[in-house]
PDB file of C-alpha atoms and ligand atoms in Angstrom:
ATOM      1  CA  MET A   1      79.049 -25.698 148.289  1.00 92.00           C
ATOM      2  CA  ILE A   2      79.481 -22.199 150.148  1.00 95.00           C
ATOM      3  CA  ASN A   3      76.836 -19.322 150.322  1.00 97.00           C
ATOM      4  CA  GLY A   4      77.045 -15.796 149.246  1.00 97.00           C
ATOM      5  CA  THR A   5      75.538 -12.730 147.560  1.00 97.00           C
ATOM      6  CA  ILE A   6      76.936 -10.981 144.050  1.00 97.00           C
ATOM      7  CA  VAL A   7      78.309  -7.968 144.764  1.00 97.00           C
ATOM      8  CA  LYS A   8      79.601  -7.458 141.036  1.00 96.00           C
ATOM      9  CA  GLY A   9      79.355  -8.416 137.209  1.00 93.00           C
ATOM     10  CA  ILE A  10      81.570  -8.130 134.791  1.00 91.00           C
ATOM     11  CA  GLY A  11      82.181  -9.640 131.518  1.00 86.00           C
ATOM     12  CA  GLY A  12      80.772 -13.263 132.513  1.00 87.00           C
ATOM     13  CA  PHE A  13      82.827 -13.689 135.776  1.00 93.00           C
ATOM     14  CA  TYR A  14      80.806 -12.580 139.333  1.00 95.00           C
ATOM     15  CA  TYR A  15      82.371 -11.371 142.226  1.00 96.00           C
ATOM     16  CA  VAL A  16      80.375 -12.933 144.919  1.00 97.00           C
ATOM     17  CA  LYS A  17      80.660 -12.337 148.828  1.00 96.00           C
ATOM     18  CA  THR A  18      81.309 -15.246 151.354  1.00 96.00           C
ATOM     19  CA  GLU A  19      82.441 -16.145 154.780  1.00 94.00           C
ATOM     20  CA  LYS A  20      85.712 -16.888 152.655  1.00 91.00           C
ATOM     21  CA  GLY A  21      85.811 -13.627 150.989  1.00 94.00           C
ATOM     22  CA  ILE A  22      85.171 -12.591 148.077  1.00 95.00           C
ATOM     23  CA  LEU A  23      85.082 -15.362 145.144  1.00 96.00           C
ATOM     24  CA  GLU A  24      85.195 -14.950 141.247  1.00 96.00           C
ATOM     25  CA  CYS A  25      82.934 -17.435 140.152  1.00 96.00           C
ATOM     26  CA  LYS A  26      81.356 -18.118 136.482  1.00 94.00           C
ATOM     27  CA  ALA A  27      77.295 -19.059 136.276  1.00 91.00           C
ATOM     28  CA  ARG A  28      76.542 -22.545 135.650  1.00 85.00           C
ATOM     29  CA  GLY A  29      75.735 -23.729 131.976  1.00 76.00           C
ATOM     30  CA  LEU A  30      72.024 -23.908 132.331  1.00 70.00           C
ATOM     31  CA  PHE A  31      71.449 -20.949 133.462  1.00 72.00           C
ATOM     32  CA  ARG A  32      71.757 -18.906 130.290  1.00 68.00           C
ATOM     33  CA  LYS A  33      69.609 -21.898 128.617  1.00 68.00           C
ATOM     34  CA  ASP A  34      66.659 -21.003 130.982  1.00 73.00           C
ATOM     35  CA  LYS A  35      67.305 -17.488 130.054  1.00 76.00           C
ATOM     36  CA  ILE A  36      68.226 -17.204 133.865  1.00 80.00           C
ATOM     37  CA  LEU A  37      70.808 -14.389 134.562  1.00 86.00           C
ATOM     38  CA  PRO A  38      72.907 -13.579 137.496  1.00 93.00           C
ATOM     39  CA  MET A  39      72.268 -10.599 138.740  1.00 94.00           C
ATOM     40  CA  VAL A  40      74.084  -8.142 141.321  1.00 96.00           C
ATOM     41  CA  GLY A  41      72.174  -8.828 144.685  1.00 97.00           C
ATOM     42  CA  ASP A  42      71.342 -12.493 143.564  1.00 97.00           C
ATOM     43  CA  ARG A  43      71.836 -15.038 146.704  1.00 97.00           C
ATOM     44  CA  VAL A  44      73.764 -18.347 145.656  1.00 97.00           C
ATOM     45  CA  CYS A  45      75.192 -21.312 146.332  1.00 96.00           C
ATOM     46  CA  VAL A  46      79.029 -21.910 145.183  1.00 96.00           C
ATOM     47  CA  GLU A  47      80.963 -24.824 143.956  1.00 94.00           C
ATOM     48  CA  PRO A  48      84.676 -24.038 145.206  1.00 92.00           C
ATOM     49  CA  LYS A  49      87.132 -24.415 142.253  1.00 87.00           C
ATOM     50  CA  LYS A  50      89.068 -27.824 142.488  1.00 83.00           C
ATOM     51  CA  ASN A  51      92.459 -27.306 141.215  1.00 81.00           C
ATOM     52  CA  ASP A  52      93.045 -24.691 138.344  1.00 77.00           C
ATOM     53  CA  ALA A  53      89.069 -24.579 137.150  1.00 83.00           C
ATOM     54  CA  THR A  54      86.787 -21.545 138.367  1.00 90.00           C
ATOM     55  CA  ASN A  55      84.245 -21.511 140.769  1.00 95.00           C
ATOM     56  CA  ILE A  56      81.081 -21.932 139.818  1.00 94.00           C
ATOM     57  CA  ILE A  57      77.862 -20.818 141.178  1.00 94.00           C
ATOM     58  CA  LYS A  58      75.608 -23.656 140.658  1.00 92.00           C
ATOM     59  CA  LYS A  59      71.808 -22.330 142.324  1.00 92.00           C
ATOM     60  CA  ILE A  60      70.027 -18.935 141.883  1.00 94.00           C
ATOM     61  CA  GLU A  61      67.935 -18.653 145.518  1.00 94.00           C
ATOM     62  CA  GLU A  62      64.735 -17.383 144.884  1.00 93.00           C
ATOM     63  CA  ARG A  63      64.409 -13.482 144.559  1.00 94.00           C
ATOM     64  CA  ASP A  64      62.526 -11.226 146.669  1.00 93.00           C
ATOM     65  CA  ASN A  65      62.549  -8.645 143.854  1.00 92.00           C
ATOM     66  CA  PHE A  66      64.612  -7.787 140.624  1.00 90.00           C
ATOM     67  CA  LEU A  67      64.947  -3.782 139.273  1.00 89.00           C
ATOM     68  CA  VAL A  68      65.949  -3.708 135.527  1.00 84.00           C
ATOM     69  CA  ARG A  69      67.524  -0.361 135.739  1.00 82.00           C
ATOM     70  CA  PRO A  70      69.811  -0.485 137.739  1.00 87.00           C
ATOM     71  CA  PRO A  71      69.428  -4.701 136.900  1.00 90.00           C
ATOM     72  CA  VAL A  72      69.811  -5.632 140.760  1.00 94.00           C
ATOM     73  CA  ALA A  73      68.153  -8.060 142.940  1.00 96.00           C
ATOM     74  CA  ASN A  74      67.458  -8.256 146.229  1.00 96.00           C
ATOM     75  CA  ILE A  75      66.904  -4.499 147.636  1.00 96.00           C
ATOM     76  CA  ASP A  76      65.479  -3.809 150.342  1.00 95.00           C
ATOM     77  CA  MET A  77      65.380  -0.574 151.302  1.00 97.00           C
ATOM     78  CA  ALA A  78      65.261   3.220 149.576  1.00 96.00           C
ATOM     79  CA  ILE A  79      66.453   6.382 150.318  1.00 97.00           C
ATOM     80  CA  ILE A  80      65.001   8.977 148.890  1.00 97.00           C
ATOM     81  CA  VAL A  81      66.899  11.985 149.375  1.00 97.00           C
ATOM     82  CA  PHE A  82      65.789  15.333 148.316  1.00 98.00           C
ATOM     83  CA  SER A  83      67.174  18.457 149.510  1.00 98.00           C
ATOM     84  CA  ILE A  84      65.883  21.272 151.290  1.00 98.00           C
ATOM     85  CA  THR A  85      67.483  24.123 149.221  1.00 97.00           C
ATOM     86  CA  ARG A  86      69.546  23.848 146.308  1.00 96.00           C
ATOM     87  CA  PRO A  87      68.537  22.520 144.384  1.00 96.00           C
ATOM     88  CA  GLU A  88      64.439  23.097 145.262  1.00 96.00           C
ATOM     89  CA  PRO A  89      62.404  20.094 146.341  1.00 97.00           C
ATOM     90  CA  ASN A  90      60.110  19.437 143.904  1.00 97.00           C
ATOM     91  CA  LEU A  91      57.412  17.947 145.749  1.00 97.00           C
ATOM     92  CA  TYR A  92      55.793  16.053 143.316  1.00 97.00           C
ATOM     93  CA  LEU A  93      58.646  14.348 141.512  1.00 96.00           C
ATOM     94  CA  LEU A  94      59.622  13.524 145.576  1.00 97.00           C
ATOM     95  CA  ASP A  95      56.001  11.927 145.240  1.00 98.00           C
ATOM     96  CA  ARG A  96      56.432   9.987 142.138  1.00 97.00           C
ATOM     97  CA  PHE A  97      59.997   8.478 143.412  1.00 96.00           C
ATOM     98  CA  LEU A  98      57.651   6.962 146.341  1.00 97.00           C
ATOM     99  CA  THR A  99      55.170   5.973 144.179  1.00 97.00           C
ATOM    100  CA  ILE A 100      57.241   3.968 142.300  1.00 94.00           C
ATOM    101  CA  ILE A 101      59.274   2.691 145.149  1.00 94.00           C
ATOM    102  CA  GLU A 102      55.737   1.434 146.726  1.00 96.00           C
ATOM    103  CA  GLN A 103      55.415  -0.499 143.840  1.00 94.00           C
ATOM    104  CA  ASN A 104      57.943  -2.115 143.930  1.00 91.00           C
ATOM    105  CA  ASP A 105      57.484  -3.307 147.518  1.00 90.00           C
ATOM    106  CA  ILE A 106      60.492  -1.540 149.073  1.00 95.00           C
ATOM    107  CA  HIS A 107      60.989  -0.128 152.174  1.00 97.00           C
ATOM    108  CA  ILE A 108      61.672   3.235 151.964  1.00 98.00           C
ATOM    109  CA  CYS A 109      63.385   6.236 154.315  1.00 98.00           C
ATOM    110  CA  ILE A 110      62.822   9.816 153.085  1.00 98.00           C
ATOM    111  CA  CYS A 111      65.842  11.777 153.905  1.00 98.00           C
ATOM    112  CA  PHE A 112      66.130  15.660 153.630  1.00 98.00           C
ATOM    113  CA  ASN A 113      69.606  17.070 153.257  1.00 98.00           C
ATOM    114  CA  LYS A 114      71.241  20.045 153.455  1.00 98.00           C
ATOM    115  CA  VAL A 115      69.725  21.061 156.555  1.00 98.00           C
ATOM    116  CA  ASP A 116      73.309  23.147 157.126  1.00 98.00           C
ATOM    117  CA  ILE A 117      71.626  25.447 154.891  1.00 98.00           C
ATOM    118  CA  ALA A 118      68.204  25.502 155.028  1.00 97.00           C
ATOM    119  CA  ASP A 119      65.942  27.687 156.324  1.00 97.00           C
ATOM    120  CA  GLU A 120      64.325  26.278 159.437  1.00 97.00           C
ATOM    121  CA  ASN A 121      60.635  27.525 159.019  1.00 97.00           C
ATOM    122  CA  LYS A 122      60.917  25.857 155.592  1.00 97.00           C
ATOM    123  CA  LYS A 123      62.019  23.003 156.573  1.00 98.00           C
ATOM    124  CA  ASN A 124      59.225  22.357 159.161  1.00 98.00           C
ATOM    125  CA  ASP A 125      56.938  22.490 156.217  1.00 97.00           C
ATOM    126  CA  ILE A 126      58.321  19.817 154.193  1.00 98.00           C
ATOM    127  CA  ILE A 127      58.544  17.294 157.241  1.00 97.00           C
ATOM    128  CA  SER A 128      55.095  18.557 158.094  1.00 97.00           C
ATOM    129  CA  ILE A 129      53.838  17.385 154.489  1.00 97.00           C
ATOM    130  CA  TYR A 130      55.802  13.699 154.812  1.00 98.00           C
ATOM    131  CA  GLU A 131      55.480  12.956 158.604  1.00 97.00           C
ATOM    132  CA  LYS A 132      51.643  11.815 157.758  1.00 97.00           C
ATOM    133  CA  THR A 133      53.200   9.228 155.232  1.00 97.00           C
ATOM    134  CA  GLY A 134      54.413   7.076 158.471  1.00 97.00           C
ATOM    135  CA  TYR A 135      57.417   6.877 156.252  1.00 98.00           C
ATOM    136  CA  PRO A 136      60.364   7.466 158.481  1.00 98.00           C
ATOM    137  CA  ILE A 137      62.092  10.542 158.232  1.00 98.00           C
ATOM    138  CA  ILE A 138      65.626  12.046 157.826  1.00 98.00           C
ATOM    139  CA  CYS A 139      67.167  15.325 158.344  1.00 98.00           C
ATOM    140  CA  SER A 140      70.766  15.306 157.712  1.00 98.00           C
ATOM    141  CA  SER A 141      73.607  16.997 156.156  1.00 98.00           C
ATOM    142  CA  ALA A 142      76.616  16.223 154.581  1.00 98.00           C
ATOM    143  CA  LYS A 143      78.579  18.887 155.895  1.00 98.00           C
ATOM    144  CA  THR A 144      78.147  19.065 159.974  1.00 98.00           C
ATOM    145  CA  GLY A 145      77.321  15.802 159.855  1.00 98.00           C
ATOM    146  CA  GLU A 146      73.974  15.941 161.209  1.00 98.00           C
ATOM    147  CA  GLY A 147      71.664  13.073 160.893  1.00 98.00           C
ATOM    148  CA  LEU A 148      73.946  10.402 159.625  1.00 98.00           C
ATOM    149  CA  LYS A 149      73.890   8.256 162.755  1.00 97.00           C
ATOM    150  CA  GLU A 150      70.557   8.150 162.033  1.00 98.00           C
ATOM    151  CA  LEU A 151      71.396   6.817 158.240  1.00 98.00           C
ATOM    152  CA  LYS A 152      73.619   4.404 159.589  1.00 97.00           C
ATOM    153  CA  GLU A 153      70.930   3.113 161.476  1.00 97.00           C
ATOM    154  CA  ILE A 154      68.585   2.469 158.547  1.00 97.00           C
ATOM    155  CA  LEU A 155      71.037   0.983 156.356  1.00 97.00           C
ATOM    156  CA  LYS A 156      72.362  -1.537 158.604  1.00 96.00           C
ATOM    157  CA  ASP A 157      72.129  -4.695 157.929  1.00 90.00           C
ATOM    158  CA  HIS A 158      69.806  -4.315 154.684  1.00 96.00           C
ATOM    159  CA  THR A 159      70.859  -3.853 151.170  1.00 97.00           C
ATOM    160  CA  SER A 160      70.175  -0.264 150.106  1.00 97.00           C
ATOM    161  CA  ILE A 161      69.715   2.000 147.282  1.00 95.00           C
ATOM    162  CA  PHE A 162      70.160   5.937 147.633  1.00 93.00           C
ATOM    163  CA  SER A 163      67.553   7.505 145.148  1.00 94.00           C
ATOM    164  CA  GLY A 164      66.728  11.128 144.438  1.00 94.00           C
ATOM    165  CA  PRO A 165      67.633  13.737 142.154  1.00 94.00           C
ATOM    166  CA  SER A 166      71.474  14.585 141.064  1.00 91.00           C
ATOM    167  CA  GLY A 167      73.224  17.668 143.646  1.00 94.00           C
ATOM    168  CA  VAL A 168      70.842  16.531 146.408  1.00 96.00           C
ATOM    169  CA  GLY A 169      73.970  15.123 148.255  1.00 96.00           C
ATOM    170  CA  LYS A 170      73.316  11.276 148.039  1.00 95.00           C
ATOM    171  CA  SER A 171      77.286  10.831 146.992  1.00 94.00           C
ATOM    172  CA  SER A 172      78.734  13.182 149.752  1.00 96.00           C
ATOM    173  CA  LEU A 173      76.625  10.935 152.148  1.00 96.00           C
ATOM    174  CA  LEU A 174      77.834   7.901 151.514  1.00 95.00           C
ATOM    175  CA  ASN A 175      81.315   9.372 151.156  1.00 94.00           C
ATOM    176  CA  LYS A 176      80.456  10.859 154.634  1.00 95.00           C
ATOM    177  CA  MET A 177      79.601   7.647 156.598  1.00 94.00           C
ATOM    178  CA  GLN A 178      82.850   5.404 155.006  1.00 91.00           C
ATOM    179  CA  SER A 179      85.168   7.416 153.625  1.00 82.00           C
ATOM    180  CA  ASN A 180      86.818   4.133 151.723  1.00 86.00           C
ATOM    181  CA  LEU A 181      83.718   4.092 149.522  1.00 85.00           C
ATOM    182  CA  ASP A 182      85.260   7.074 147.198  1.00 79.00           C
ATOM    183  CA  LEU A 183      81.746   7.933 145.390  1.00 82.00           C
ATOM    184  CA  LYS A 184      82.362  10.909 142.876  1.00 79.00           C
ATOM    185  CA  THR A 185      80.677  14.271 144.103  1.00 79.00           C
ATOM    186  CA  GLY A 186      79.132  16.593 141.898  1.00 71.00           C
ATOM    187  CA  GLU A 187      82.507  18.781 141.776  1.00 54.00           C
ATOM    188  CA  ILE A 188      83.156  17.154 138.603  1.00 44.00           C
ATOM    189  CA  SER A 189      82.116  18.323 135.430  1.00 43.00           C
ATOM    190  CA  SER A 190      78.745  16.491 133.988  1.00 47.00           C
ATOM    191  CA  LYS A 191      79.982  15.956 130.781  1.00 45.00           C
ATOM    192  CA  SER A 192      82.836  13.684 132.370  1.00 46.00           C
ATOM    193  CA  GLU A 193      80.295  12.154 134.491  1.00 46.00           C
ATOM    194  CA  ARG A 194      77.786  11.232 131.706  1.00 45.00           C
ATOM    195  CA  GLY A 195      80.653   9.493 129.698  1.00 44.00           C
ATOM    196  CA  LYS A 196      81.724   7.406 133.103  1.00 45.00           C
ATOM    197  CA  HIS A 197      78.138   6.613 133.323  1.00 45.00           C
ATOM    198  CA  THR A 198      77.735   4.549 130.007  1.00 44.00           C
ATOM    199  CA  THR A 199      80.952   2.262 131.101  1.00 43.00           C
ATOM    200  CA  ARG A 200      79.500   1.546 134.464  1.00 62.00           C
ATOM    201  CA  HIS A 201      78.643  -1.901 136.102  1.00 79.00           C
ATOM    202  CA  VAL A 202      76.853  -1.720 138.730  1.00 89.00           C
ATOM    203  CA  GLU A 203      78.415  -3.188 142.507  1.00 93.00           C
ATOM    204  CA  LEU A 204      77.067  -3.617 145.837  1.00 96.00           C
ATOM    205  CA  LEU A 205      79.404  -1.819 148.178  1.00 95.00           C
ATOM    206  CA  GLU A 206      79.998  -3.073 151.730  1.00 94.00           C
ATOM    207  CA  LEU A 207      79.647  -0.871 154.584  1.00 95.00           C
ATOM    208  CA  GLU A 208      81.562  -1.427 157.632  1.00 94.00           C
ATOM    209  CA  PHE A 209      78.719  -0.743 159.689  1.00 94.00           C
ATOM    210  CA  GLY A 210      76.836  -3.680 158.331  1.00 94.00           C
ATOM    211  CA  GLY A 211      74.758  -3.736 154.806  1.00 95.00           C
ATOM    212  CA  TYR A 212      74.978  -3.045 151.098  1.00 96.00           C
ATOM    213  CA  VAL A 213      74.680  -0.066 149.628  1.00 96.00           C
ATOM    214  CA  LEU A 214      74.146   0.309 145.599  1.00 94.00           C
ATOM    215  CA  ASP A 215      76.885   3.033 143.896  1.00 90.00           C
ATOM    216  CA  THR A 216      74.464   3.704 141.574  1.00 87.00           C
ATOM    217  CA  PRO A 217      70.932   5.780 142.315  1.00 85.00           C
ATOM    218  CA  GLY A 218      68.011   3.599 141.578  1.00 79.00           C
ATOM    219  CA  PHE A 219      65.057   4.463 140.035  1.00 80.00           C
ATOM    220  CA  THR A 220      66.044   7.141 137.865  1.00 75.00           C
ATOM    221  CA  SER A 221      63.415   6.756 135.084  1.00 78.00           C
ATOM    222  CA  LEU A 222      60.487   8.390 136.961  1.00 87.00           C
ATOM    223  CA  GLU A 223      58.339   6.541 134.825  1.00 90.00           C
ATOM    224  CA  ILE A 224      54.785   4.965 135.603  1.00 92.00           C
ATOM    225  CA  LYS A 225      54.196   1.958 134.524  1.00 91.00           C
ATOM    226  CA  ASP A 226      51.928  -1.070 134.898  1.00 92.00           C
ATOM    227  CA  VAL A 227      50.141   0.608 137.544  1.00 95.00           C
ATOM    228  CA  GLU A 228      45.829  -0.080 138.133  1.00 95.00           C
ATOM    229  CA  GLU A 229      44.243   2.805 138.451  1.00 96.00           C
ATOM    230  CA  ALA A 230      42.680   0.953 141.600  1.00 97.00           C
ATOM    231  CA  ASP A 231      46.093   0.245 142.898  1.00 97.00           C
ATOM    232  CA  LEU A 232      47.341   3.589 143.153  1.00 98.00           C
ATOM    233  CA  GLN A 233      45.636   4.430 146.202  1.00 98.00           C
ATOM    234  CA  TYR A 234      47.789   1.923 147.989  1.00 98.00           C
ATOM    235  CA  PHE A 235      50.791   3.398 147.339  1.00 98.00           C
ATOM    236  CA  PHE A 236      49.804   6.378 149.317  1.00 98.00           C
ATOM    237  CA  PRO A 237      49.889   4.672 152.791  1.00 98.00           C
ATOM    238  CA  GLU A 238      48.313   7.586 154.644  1.00 98.00           C
ATOM    239  CA  PHE A 239      45.347   7.174 152.872  1.00 98.00           C
ATOM    240  CA  ILE A 240      44.863   3.707 153.520  1.00 98.00           C
ATOM    241  CA  PRO A 241      43.056   3.136 156.794  1.00 97.00           C
ATOM    242  CA  HIS A 242      40.237   5.991 155.026  1.00 97.00           C
ATOM    243  CA  ILE A 243      40.072   3.816 151.705  1.00 97.00           C
ATOM    244  CA  ASP A 244      37.265   1.854 153.232  1.00 96.00           C
ATOM    245  CA  GLU A 245      35.060   4.982 154.572  1.00 97.00           C
ATOM    246  CA  CYS A 246      34.554   6.345 151.457  1.00 98.00           C
ATOM    247  CA  LYS A 247      30.977   5.739 150.605  1.00 97.00           C
ATOM    248  CA  PHE A 248      31.631   4.170 147.087  1.00 96.00           C
ATOM    249  CA  ASN A 249      33.383   1.021 146.753  1.00 93.00           C
ATOM    250  CA  GLY A 250      36.026   1.583 144.010  1.00 95.00           C
ATOM    251  CA  CYS A 251      35.957   5.479 145.007  1.00 98.00           C
ATOM    252  CA  ARG A 252      38.970   7.169 143.051  1.00 98.00           C
ATOM    253  CA  HIS A 253      38.829  10.055 145.634  1.00 98.00           C
ATOM    254  CA  MET A 254      38.245  12.890 142.549  1.00 97.00           C
ATOM    255  CA  GLN A 255      34.916  14.095 142.456  1.00 94.00           C
ATOM    256  CA  GLU A 256      32.792  11.683 143.800  1.00 97.00           C
ATOM    257  CA  PRO A 257      30.686  12.488 147.374  1.00 97.00           C
ATOM    258  CA  LYS A 258      31.265  11.059 150.813  1.00 97.00           C
ATOM    259  CA  CYS A 259      34.952  10.655 149.855  1.00 98.00           C
ATOM    260  CA  ALA A 260      36.697  10.136 153.089  1.00 98.00           C
ATOM    261  CA  ILE A 261      39.873  10.980 151.259  1.00 98.00           C
ATOM    262  CA  LYS A 262      38.933  14.175 150.240  1.00 98.00           C
ATOM    263  CA  GLU A 263      37.737  15.117 154.266  1.00 98.00           C
ATOM    264  CA  LYS A 264      40.796  14.285 155.346  1.00 98.00           C
ATOM    265  CA  VAL A 265      42.533  16.382 153.084  1.00 98.00           C
ATOM    266  CA  LEU A 266      40.567  19.334 154.321  1.00 98.00           C
ATOM    267  CA  SER A 267      40.666  18.533 158.336  1.00 97.00           C
ATOM    268  CA  LYS A 268      44.759  18.636 157.282  1.00 96.00           C
ATOM    269  CA  ASP A 269      45.490  15.091 157.910  1.00 96.00           C
ATOM    270  CA  ILE A 270      46.562  13.947 155.010  1.00 97.00           C
ATOM    271  CA  SER A 271      48.591  16.959 153.195  1.00 98.00           C
ATOM    272  CA  GLU A 272      46.890  18.628 150.154  1.00 98.00           C
ATOM    273  CA  SER A 273      50.425  18.747 148.001  1.00 98.00           C
ATOM    274  CA  ARG A 274      50.236  14.807 148.465  1.00 98.00           C
ATOM    275  CA  TYR A 275      46.536  14.630 147.593  1.00 98.00           C
ATOM    276  CA  ASP A 276      47.501  16.516 144.817  1.00 98.00           C
ATOM    277  CA  SER A 277      50.502  14.234 143.509  1.00 98.00           C
ATOM    278  CA  TYR A 278      47.866  11.633 143.275  1.00 98.00           C
ATOM    279  CA  LEU A 279      45.727  13.426 141.643  1.00 98.00           C
ATOM    280  CA  SER A 280      48.066  14.480 139.058  1.00 98.00           C
ATOM    281  CA  ILE A 281      49.458  10.609 139.077  1.00 98.00           C
ATOM    282  CA  LEU A 282      45.985   9.111 138.609  1.00 98.00           C
ATOM    283  CA  LYS A 283      45.193  11.205 135.698  1.00 97.00           C
ATOM    284  CA  GLU A 284      48.967  10.272 134.015  1.00 96.00           C
ATOM    285  CA  ILE A 285      47.521   6.438 134.118  1.00 96.00           C
ATOM    286  CA  GLN A 286      43.927   6.732 133.231  1.00 95.00           C
ATOM    287  CA  GLU A 287      45.429   8.527 130.129  1.00 93.00           C
ATOM    288  CA  GLN A 288      47.744   6.264 129.507  1.00 91.00           C
ATOM    289  CA  ARG A 289      44.509   3.604 129.806  1.00 83.00           C
ATOM    290  CA  ARG A 290      42.497   5.891 127.184  1.00 81.00           C
ATOM    291  CA  TYR A 291      45.566   5.422 124.537  1.00 76.00           C
ATOM    292  CA  LYS A 292      45.509   1.638 124.904  1.00 73.00           C
ATOM    293  CA  TYR A 293      42.175   1.314 124.269  1.00 68.00           C
ATOM    294  CA  ASP A 294      41.423   3.683 121.355  1.00 64.00           C
TER     295      ASP A 294
HETATM  296  P1  GDP B   1      74.275  13.689 144.334  1.00 86.15           P
HETATM  297  O1  GDP B   1      74.276  14.145 143.114  1.00 86.15           O
HETATM  298  O2  GDP B   1      73.333  13.684 144.734  1.00 86.15           O
HETATM  299  O3  GDP B   1      75.126  12.503 144.467  1.00 86.15           O
HETATM  300  O4  GDP B   1      75.159  15.000 145.192  1.00 86.15           O
HETATM  301  P2  GDP B   1      76.653  14.969 145.620  1.00 86.15           P
HETATM  302  O5  GDP B   1      76.803  14.563 146.386  1.00 86.15           O
HETATM  303  O6  GDP B   1      77.406  15.173 144.010  1.00 86.15           O
HETATM  304  O7  GDP B   1      76.210  16.686 146.347  1.00 86.15           O
HETATM  305  C1  GDP B   1      76.355  18.107 145.430  1.00 86.15           C
HETATM  306  C2  GDP B   1      76.243  19.376 145.997  1.00 86.15           C
HETATM  307  O8  GDP B   1      76.264  19.397 147.335  1.00 86.15           O
HETATM  308  C3  GDP B   1      78.534  19.564 146.331  1.00 86.15           C
HETATM  309  O9  GDP B   1      78.671  20.499 145.959  1.00 86.15           O
HETATM  310  C4  GDP B   1      78.481  18.923 147.670  1.00 86.15           C
HETATM  311  O10 GDP B   1      79.235  19.642 148.245  1.00 86.15           O
HETATM  312  C5  GDP B   1      76.929  19.397 148.410  1.00 86.15           C
HETATM  313  N1  GDP B   1      76.968  19.244 149.221  1.00 86.15           N
HETATM  314  C6  GDP B   1      76.490  17.480 149.609  1.00 86.15           C
HETATM  315  N2  GDP B   1      75.307  17.824 150.713  1.00 86.15           N
HETATM  316  C7  GDP B   1      75.171  18.708 150.836  1.00 86.15           C
HETATM  317  C8  GDP B   1      74.906  19.835 152.900  1.00 86.15           C
HETATM  318  O11 GDP B   1      74.550  18.331 153.317  1.00 86.15           O
HETATM  319  N3  GDP B   1      75.240  20.647 152.617  1.00 86.15           N
HETATM  320  C9  GDP B   1      75.755  21.422 152.077  1.00 86.15           C
HETATM  321  N4  GDP B   1      75.769  22.686 152.550  1.00 86.15           N
HETATM  322  N5  GDP B   1      75.611  20.997 150.935  1.00 86.15           N
HETATM  323  C10 GDP B   1      75.892  20.060 150.517  1.00 86.15           C
HETATM  324 ZN1   ZN B   2      37.030   8.191 148.271  1.00 86.15          ZN
END
């Protein structure tokens, strides 16, 4: 048996990266019966082929996590890329990305790109909002190479996805770090790009400095689903140390008196824009509930 990781799946064949290189494999018949389909990112055991037979995936190791869209398992790092300008960053959108990734229990790094054309004050304003979250923050430029060393450090030895709105420079950053990835950037027309995406399969790309990155951005649907009202606060890491300091048990940090979170917003230890995002998402969850029980 050889251990490896599925890096690509096409038409019933799985491509497994092992110490002996990439092996083309089929899945053991039994998986289909159990309704377990191997996924890109799965750690598997392969029985190598004898004579003319194919390699067979015999065992799928338990998954740490998996995503449905794109279908991939065992992602352990999400790099959320936003540009400081062109396009202008929508911080509410950023907070939705962060919430959804927190829900999936994946490590987060925030990357603010296009610093080469950004206004210095604006950059500092945005950083001051997010440094209170405790997430690692990288300021980068795919044009000048600034921040790429730090990005590589984060990517190294992780299986990562790059997420964020289109046009912020995700493909440009990846291409700049490793030219043979050859990801398509914004230069091509959006029409041909859309056509391409419909026929695409997902693939983990191996990074020459260690680690894998998914070739397609994750979390493009920013729908908040299956989040309990009481759990949302834990997806805002800068809230967590203060949650127990609220006067009321089960405080939602809305209108309640003696709310520690609101006090921290007033003292600017928690950013107002983050708190506003929390409230908006909380209201959305409450609306969903109402709809469900009416
Ligand atoms: P993606 O949709 O997030 O993958 O974004 P792309 O990598 O396709 O980049 C979108 C556009 O922004 C392209 O025209 C890039 O040349 C440009 N771009 C990407 N990164 C930078 C950067 O750091 N600075 C500047 N000035 N332009 C960038
Ligand atoms: Zn509170």
